[in-house]
Amino acid sequence: MELEAKFATEEACRMYLARLRWPTGFRCPRCGADKAWAVQQRWECAECGRQTSVTAGTIFQDTRIPLPVWFRAMWWVTAQKNGASALGLQRVLGLKKYETAWTLLHKLRRAMVRPGRDLLTGRVEVDECYLGGLEEGLPGRLNVEKALVVVAAQEDGPGIGRIRMRPIVDASAASLVPFVQDSVEPGSVIHTDGWLGYLPLESKGYEHEVTFLKGKKKTPSELMPRVHRVISLLKRWLIGTHQGAVSHKHLEYYLDEFTFRFNRRTSKSRGKLFFRLAQQAVAVDPVTYDRMVHPAPAKTQAKPQLVGVT
Ligand SMILES: [Zn+2]
């Protein structure tokens, strides 16, 4: 109710986004001046006259969805412990079209990876797993063609700190090592099984700790309990919240949403999560519906380069 009251109009939402985008006050992107007039829905630079829209260059660019609906969607996605499916979002927002809910959700997922986020440090467990097919011990089925995902889980005493994950084309060193380099600070201890793909880590500045599984009585989940706990939670979430209906080409963004929520799971304040998501939403580049439905083929290889401030 607080959200509804606070963000009831386009104007209120725009002012909120403006404060996130220009935390130290308006800056003209052309001349750098800090004075502007509000002209209709834009800011007009008092020096050079350039008009800037607060949504230009963000995920809200060119949207036909009213900003208050966006804000409600952001709230719904962050306030629910497990997030929302497109169908759930469509119902709760009373949207006529499923596609609108789908678009909202997928655009928001793209804002869930913070540009320039901190790397994991300390001791980190890394392992790969297959998603898809019949999942052992879980009710339901994940309707993804078998997809390989690599997961890193930072140790926090006996518990789990922050995580990172990424779909990979294969379990070769060429896939695994760049993931570790993008996710974990050099000098950290990387704990893996004896798979050869992890061997080059030592030469990349990591301390590599190997636990060989062969001949051990313990199962992989006992030897690397954190990363396997994360994998099992991920599968539950994909099957539970999304009924297992996750398409291969969008898997990366589901992983981003899972990571976003997992890494903030101890945050007491849902409002803070909402703030983070909104903040990141004005910091990431816009993406069109066409681009989302037909991603570039190299999607699983490279993360889009995100620009902006956080
Ligand atoms: Zn200017």
GROMACS .gro file of C-alpha atoms and ligand atoms in nm:
model
  311
    1MET     CA    1   0.000   0.000   0.000
    2GLU     CA    2   0.290   0.227   0.075
    3LEU     CA    3   0.430   0.154  -0.268
    4GLU     CA    4   0.098   0.219  -0.437
    5ALA     CA    5   0.063   0.551  -0.258
    6LYS     CA    6   0.418   0.661  -0.323
    7PHE     CA    7   0.435   0.564  -0.690
    8ALA     CA    8   0.083   0.625  -0.806
    9THR     CA    9   0.175   0.851  -1.100
   10GLU     CA   10   0.425   0.861  -1.387
   11GLU     CA   11   0.559   1.182  -1.243
   12ALA     CA   12   0.632   1.029  -0.901
   13CYS     CA   13   0.808   0.733  -1.061
   14ARG     CA   14   1.013   0.958  -1.289
   15MET     CA   15   1.127   1.172  -0.998
   16TYR     CA   16   1.237   0.859  -0.810
   17LEU     CA   17   1.431   0.731  -1.112
   18ALA     CA   18   1.590   1.074  -1.159
   19ARG     CA   19   1.725   1.064  -0.805
   20LEU     CA   20   1.872   0.719  -0.868
   21ARG     CA   21   2.020   0.817  -1.200
   22TRP     CA   22   2.162   1.151  -1.092
   23PRO     CA   23   2.229   1.099  -0.720
   24THR     CA   24   2.429   1.421  -0.697
   25GLY     CA   25   2.185   1.617  -0.908
   26PHE     CA   26   2.115   1.651  -1.280
   27ARG     CA   27   2.409   1.650  -1.522
   28CYS     CA   28   2.357   1.732  -1.886
   29PRO     CA   29   2.497   1.442  -2.092
   30ARG     CA   30   2.602   1.687  -2.364
   31CYS     CA   31   2.763   1.981  -2.184
   32GLY     CA   32   2.782   1.870  -1.823
   33ALA     CA   33   2.580   2.162  -1.691
   34ASP     CA   34   2.388   2.098  -1.371
   35LYS     CA   35   2.087   2.322  -1.427
   36ALA     CA   36   1.777   2.205  -1.608
   37TRP     CA   37   1.411   2.291  -1.650
   38ALA     CA   38   1.139   2.033  -1.634
   39VAL     CA   39   0.975   2.037  -1.978
   40GLN     CA   40   0.683   1.798  -2.009
   41GLN     CA   41   0.841   1.462  -1.928
   42ARG     CA   42   1.198   1.568  -1.984
   43TRP     CA   43   1.478   1.773  -1.840
   44GLU     CA   44   1.592   2.058  -2.062
   45CYS     CA   45   1.949   2.175  -2.003
   46ALA     CA   46   1.957   2.540  -1.903
   47GLU     CA   47   2.289   2.588  -2.081
   48CYS     CA   48   2.270   2.406  -2.415
   49GLY     CA   49   1.901   2.327  -2.438
   50ARG     CA   50   1.942   1.954  -2.480
   51GLN     CA   51   1.643   1.754  -2.362
   52THR     CA   52   1.708   1.442  -2.160
   53SER     CA   53   1.457   1.181  -2.059
   54VAL     CA   54   1.529   1.000  -1.735
   55THR     CA   55   1.435   0.669  -1.894
   56ALA     CA   56   1.655   0.706  -2.206
   57GLY     CA   57   1.939   0.457  -2.204
   58THR     CA   58   1.782   0.248  -1.926
   59ILE     CA   59   1.565  -0.064  -1.931
   60PHE     CA   60   1.262   0.168  -1.922
   61GLN     CA   61   1.351   0.329  -2.255
   62ASP     CA   62   1.064   0.347  -2.510
   63THR     CA   63   0.840   0.143  -2.284
   64ARG     CA   64   0.467   0.154  -2.345
   65ILE     CA   65   0.405   0.012  -2.002
   66PRO     CA   66   0.320   0.286  -1.750
   67LEU     CA   67   0.595   0.341  -1.494
   68PRO     CA   68   0.363   0.270  -1.197
   69VAL     CA   69   0.311  -0.078  -1.345
   70TRP     CA   70   0.687  -0.120  -1.375
   71PHE     CA   71   0.725  -0.019  -1.012
   72ARG     CA   72   0.461  -0.265  -0.900
   73ALA     CA   73   0.636  -0.536  -1.099
   74MET     CA   74   0.970  -0.449  -0.936
   75TRP     CA   75   0.807  -0.463  -0.598
   76TRP     CA   76   0.643  -0.797  -0.670
   77VAL     CA   77   0.968  -0.946  -0.794
   78THR     CA   78   1.165  -0.831  -0.491
   79ALA     CA   79   0.902  -0.870  -0.219
   80GLN     CA   80   0.826  -1.234  -0.291
   81LYS     CA   81   1.073  -1.475  -0.140
   82ASN     CA   82   1.092  -1.676  -0.460
   83GLY     CA   83   1.023  -1.403  -0.710
   84ALA     CA   84   0.750  -1.435  -0.965
   85SER     CA   85   0.672  -1.620  -1.284
   86ALA     CA   86   0.537  -1.431  -1.582
   87LEU     CA   87   0.198  -1.592  -1.529
   88GLY     CA   88   0.193  -1.495  -1.162
   89LEU     CA   89   0.292  -1.141  -1.249
   90GLN     CA   90   0.026  -1.117  -1.517
   91ARG     CA   91  -0.240  -1.215  -1.263
   92VAL     CA   92  -0.129  -0.993  -0.980
   93LEU     CA   93  -0.087  -0.686  -1.201
   94GLY     CA   94  -0.409  -0.757  -1.387
   95LEU     CA   95  -0.234  -0.741  -1.726
   96LYS     CA   96  -0.432  -0.839  -2.033
   97LYS     CA   97  -0.142  -0.994  -2.217
   98TYR     CA   98   0.098  -1.260  -2.097
   99GLU     CA   99   0.367  -1.106  -2.323
  100THR     CA  100   0.358  -0.783  -2.125
  101ALA     CA  101   0.432  -0.967  -1.801
  102TRP     CA  102   0.699  -1.174  -1.972
  103THR     CA  103   0.866  -0.862  -2.113
  104LEU     CA  104   0.861  -0.685  -1.776
  105LEU     CA  105   1.019  -0.981  -1.603
  106HIS     CA  106   1.286  -1.043  -1.860
  107LYS     CA  107   1.386  -0.680  -1.873
  108LEU     CA  108   1.407  -0.669  -1.496
  109ARG     CA  109   1.623  -0.981  -1.494
  110ARG     CA  110   1.871  -0.794  -1.707
  111ALA     CA  111   1.901  -0.537  -1.431
  112MET     CA  112   1.983  -0.797  -1.170
  113VAL     CA  113   2.351  -0.821  -1.249
  114ARG     CA  114   2.520  -0.523  -1.096
  115PRO     CA  115   2.771  -0.364  -1.331
  116GLY     CA  116   3.119  -0.392  -1.185
  117ARG     CA  117   3.004  -0.605  -0.895
  118ASP     CA  118   3.260  -0.732  -0.644
  119LEU     CA  119   3.435  -1.060  -0.703
  120LEU     CA  120   3.409  -1.350  -0.462
  121THR     CA  121   3.707  -1.391  -0.231
  122GLY     CA  122   3.848  -1.627   0.031
  123ARG     CA  123   3.763  -1.993  -0.016
  124VAL     CA  124   3.529  -2.071  -0.303
  125GLU     CA  125   3.381  -2.405  -0.410
  126VAL     CA  126   3.333  -2.446  -0.785
  127ASP     CA  127   3.153  -2.726  -0.966
  128GLU     CA  128   2.943  -2.783  -1.278
  129CYS     CA  129   2.606  -2.947  -1.302
  130TYR     CA  130   2.352  -3.042  -1.562
  131LEU     CA  131   2.007  -2.890  -1.550
  132GLY     CA  132   1.719  -3.049  -1.729
  133GLY     CA  133   1.558  -3.383  -1.778
  134LEU     CA  134   1.434  -3.575  -1.478
  135GLU     CA  135   1.573  -3.426  -1.162
  136GLU     CA  136   1.650  -3.684  -0.904
  137GLY     CA  137   1.474  -3.638  -0.572
  138LEU     CA  138   1.261  -3.350  -0.693
  139PRO     CA  139   0.895  -3.351  -0.782
  140GLY     CA  140   0.855  -3.234  -1.137
  141ARG     CA  141   1.067  -3.202  -1.436
  142LEU     CA  142   1.283  -2.927  -1.570
  143ASN     CA  143   1.192  -2.878  -1.933
  144VAL     CA  144   1.523  -2.747  -2.045
  145GLU     CA  145   1.726  -2.937  -2.293
  146LYS     CA  146   2.019  -3.053  -2.087
  147ALA     CA  147   2.214  -2.742  -2.000
  148LEU     CA  148   2.551  -2.727  -1.836
  149VAL     CA  149   2.595  -2.467  -1.564
  150VAL     CA  150   2.901  -2.381  -1.357
  151VAL     CA  151   2.848  -2.257  -1.003
  152ALA     CA  152   3.080  -2.086  -0.754
  153ALA     CA  153   2.989  -2.064  -0.385
  154GLN     CA  154   3.195  -1.866  -0.140
  155GLU     CA  155   3.254  -2.029   0.198
  156ASP     CA  156   3.130  -1.840   0.499
  157GLY     CA  157   3.230  -2.057   0.793
  158PRO     CA  158   3.011  -2.363   0.762
  159GLY     CA  159   2.760  -2.162   0.559
  160ILE     CA  160   2.742  -2.010   0.213
  161GLY     CA  161   2.848  -1.656   0.130
  162ARG     CA  162   2.780  -1.508  -0.211
  163ILE     CA  163   2.745  -1.709  -0.531
  164ARG     CA  164   2.796  -1.676  -0.905
  165MET     CA  165   2.680  -1.899  -1.189
  166ARG     CA  166   2.684  -1.914  -1.567
  167PRO     CA  167   2.569  -2.149  -1.844
  168ILE     CA  168   2.865  -2.295  -2.031
  169VAL     CA  169   2.892  -2.476  -2.364
  170ASP     CA  170   3.116  -2.751  -2.227
  171ALA     CA  171   3.328  -2.836  -1.926
  172SER     CA  172   3.657  -2.752  -2.093
  173ALA     CA  173   3.918  -2.528  -1.936
  174ALA     CA  174   3.827  -2.268  -2.199
  175SER     CA  175   3.479  -2.245  -2.044
  176LEU     CA  176   3.559  -2.298  -1.676
  177VAL     CA  177   3.867  -2.083  -1.627
  178PRO     CA  178   3.721  -1.757  -1.768
  179PHE     CA  179   3.418  -1.806  -1.542
  180VAL     CA  180   3.642  -1.829  -1.236
  181GLN     CA  181   3.843  -1.528  -1.352
  182ASP     CA  182   3.525  -1.323  -1.397
  183SER     CA  183   3.384  -1.433  -1.064
  184VAL     CA  184   3.663  -1.480  -0.811
  185GLU     CA  185   3.949  -1.256  -0.708
  186PRO     CA  186   4.298  -1.393  -0.784
  187GLY     CA  187   4.476  -1.517  -0.473
  188SER     CA  188   4.160  -1.689  -0.350
  189VAL     CA  189   4.142  -2.061  -0.282
  190ILE     CA  190   3.936  -2.249  -0.542
  191HIS     CA  191   3.808  -2.586  -0.425
  192THR     CA  192   3.711  -2.826  -0.705
  193ASP     CA  193   3.697  -3.194  -0.781
  194GLY     CA  194   3.973  -3.359  -0.981
  195TRP     CA  195   3.838  -3.259  -1.323
  196LEU     CA  196   4.118  -3.157  -1.563
  197GLY     CA  197   3.935  -2.847  -1.680
  198TYR     CA  198   4.026  -2.675  -1.355
  199LEU     CA  199   4.398  -2.749  -1.377
  200PRO     CA  200   4.505  -2.414  -1.534
  201LEU     CA  201   4.369  -2.223  -1.230
  202GLU     CA  202   4.699  -2.254  -1.049
  203SER     CA  203   4.878  -2.071  -1.330
  204LYS     CA  204   4.616  -1.793  -1.323
  205GLY     CA  205   4.702  -1.684  -0.972
  206TYR     CA  206   4.462  -1.899  -0.773
  207GLU     CA  207   4.537  -2.146  -0.502
  208HIS     CA  208   4.378  -2.464  -0.626
  209GLU     CA  209   4.255  -2.722  -0.380
  210VAL     CA  210   4.145  -3.049  -0.532
  211THR     CA  211   3.931  -3.314  -0.373
  212PHE     CA  212   3.937  -3.635  -0.570
  213LEU     CA  213   3.604  -3.809  -0.568
  214LYS     CA  214   3.715  -4.145  -0.701
  215GLY     CA  215   3.757  -4.404  -0.434
  216LYS     CA  216   3.611  -4.178  -0.167
  217LYS     CA  217   3.315  -4.300   0.031
  218LYS     CA  218   3.166  -3.953   0.042
  219THR     CA  219   2.939  -3.817  -0.229
  220PRO     CA  220   3.014  -3.492  -0.416
  221SER     CA  221   2.754  -3.310  -0.209
  222GLU     CA  222   2.934  -3.403   0.112
  223LEU     CA  223   3.274  -3.302  -0.018
  224MET     CA  224   3.158  -2.971  -0.162
  225PRO     CA  225   2.840  -2.915   0.037
  226ARG     CA  226   2.791  -2.545  -0.039
  227VAL     CA  227   2.798  -2.556  -0.415
  228HIS     CA  228   2.573  -2.862  -0.415
  229ARG     CA  229   2.327  -2.697  -0.179
  230VAL     CA  230   2.309  -2.401  -0.418
  231ILE     CA  231   2.253  -2.631  -0.716
  232SER     CA  232   1.970  -2.810  -0.541
  233LEU     CA  233   1.805  -2.481  -0.438
  234LEU     CA  234   1.839  -2.358  -0.795
  235LYS     CA  235   1.667  -2.667  -0.933
  236ARG     CA  236   1.387  -2.637  -0.677
  237TRP     CA  237   1.334  -2.274  -0.773
  238LEU     CA  238   1.325  -2.346  -1.145
  239ILE     CA  239   1.080  -2.629  -1.095
  240GLY     CA  240   0.874  -2.465  -0.822
  241THR     CA  241   0.838  -2.101  -0.921
  242HIS     CA  242   0.874  -2.153  -1.294
  243GLN     CA  243   0.725  -2.503  -1.327
  244GLY     CA  244   1.042  -2.607  -1.499
  245ALA     CA  245   0.947  -2.413  -1.809
  246VAL     CA  246   1.271  -2.230  -1.870
  247SER     CA  247   1.398  -2.192  -2.220
  248HIS     CA  248   1.759  -2.261  -2.295
  249LYS     CA  249   1.834  -1.925  -2.450
  250HIS     CA  250   1.705  -1.737  -2.146
  251LEU     CA  251   1.858  -1.962  -1.883
  252GLU     CA  252   2.140  -1.718  -1.814
  253TYR     CA  253   1.891  -1.454  -1.700
  254TYR     CA  254   1.709  -1.693  -1.472
  255LEU     CA  255   2.046  -1.770  -1.316
  256ASP     CA  256   2.100  -1.396  -1.272
  257GLU     CA  257   1.769  -1.361  -1.092
  258PHE     CA  258   1.844  -1.656  -0.869
  259THR     CA  259   2.186  -1.511  -0.788
  260PHE     CA  260   2.042  -1.164  -0.721
  261ARG     CA  261   1.797  -1.305  -0.470
  262PHE     CA  262   2.035  -1.556  -0.314
  263ASN     CA  263   2.311  -1.302  -0.255
  264ARG     CA  264   2.066  -1.078  -0.074
  265ARG     CA  265   1.876  -1.348   0.111
  266THR     CA  266   1.981  -1.223   0.453
  267SER     CA  267   1.871  -0.868   0.378
  268LYS     CA  268   1.593  -0.793   0.623
  269SER     CA  269   1.450  -0.511   0.423
  270ARG     CA  270   1.253  -0.587   0.107
  271GLY     CA  271   1.258  -0.214   0.043
  272LYS     CA  272   1.633  -0.229   0.006
  273LEU     CA  273   1.605  -0.501  -0.255
  274PHE     CA  274   1.355  -0.289  -0.444
  275PHE     CA  275   1.592   0.008  -0.425
  276ARG     CA  276   1.882  -0.204  -0.559
  277LEU     CA  277   1.678  -0.333  -0.849
  278ALA     CA  278   1.550   0.013  -0.941
  279GLN     CA  279   1.901   0.153  -0.910
  280GLN     CA  280   2.041  -0.113  -1.141
  281ALA     CA  281   1.748  -0.074  -1.380
  282VAL     CA  282   1.856   0.282  -1.461
  283ALA     CA  283   2.218   0.169  -1.495
  284VAL     CA  284   2.182  -0.105  -1.756
  285ASP     CA  285   2.136  -0.058  -2.128
  286PRO     CA  286   1.793  -0.093  -2.286
  287VAL     CA  287   1.705  -0.412  -2.470
  288THR     CA  288   1.426  -0.460  -2.719
  289TYR     CA  289   1.165  -0.733  -2.714
  290ASP     CA  290   1.305  -0.866  -3.044
  291ARG     CA  291   1.652  -0.888  -2.902
  292MET     CA  292   1.520  -1.078  -2.602
  293VAL     CA  293   1.320  -1.323  -2.810
  294HIS     CA  294   1.603  -1.372  -3.060
  295PRO     CA  295   1.921  -1.331  -2.862
  296ALA     CA  296   2.253  -1.304  -3.041
  297PRO     CA  297   2.396  -1.654  -3.090
  298ALA     CA  298   2.700  -1.591  -2.872
  299LYS     CA  299   2.477  -1.514  -2.572
  300THR     CA  300   2.606  -1.789  -2.345
  301GLN     CA  301   2.964  -1.689  -2.415
  302ALA     CA  302   2.987  -1.326  -2.325
  303LYS     CA  303   2.799  -1.112  -2.078
  304PRO     CA  304   2.669  -0.789  -2.223
  305GLN     CA  305   2.892  -0.503  -2.123
  306LEU     CA  306   2.693  -0.301  -1.877
  307VAL     CA  307   2.760   0.064  -1.825
  308GLY     CA  308   2.655   0.311  -1.564
  309VAL     CA  309   2.687   0.395  -1.201
  310THR     CA  310   2.621   0.205  -0.884
  311ZN      ZN  311   2.370   2.089  -2.167
   0.00000   0.00000   0.00000
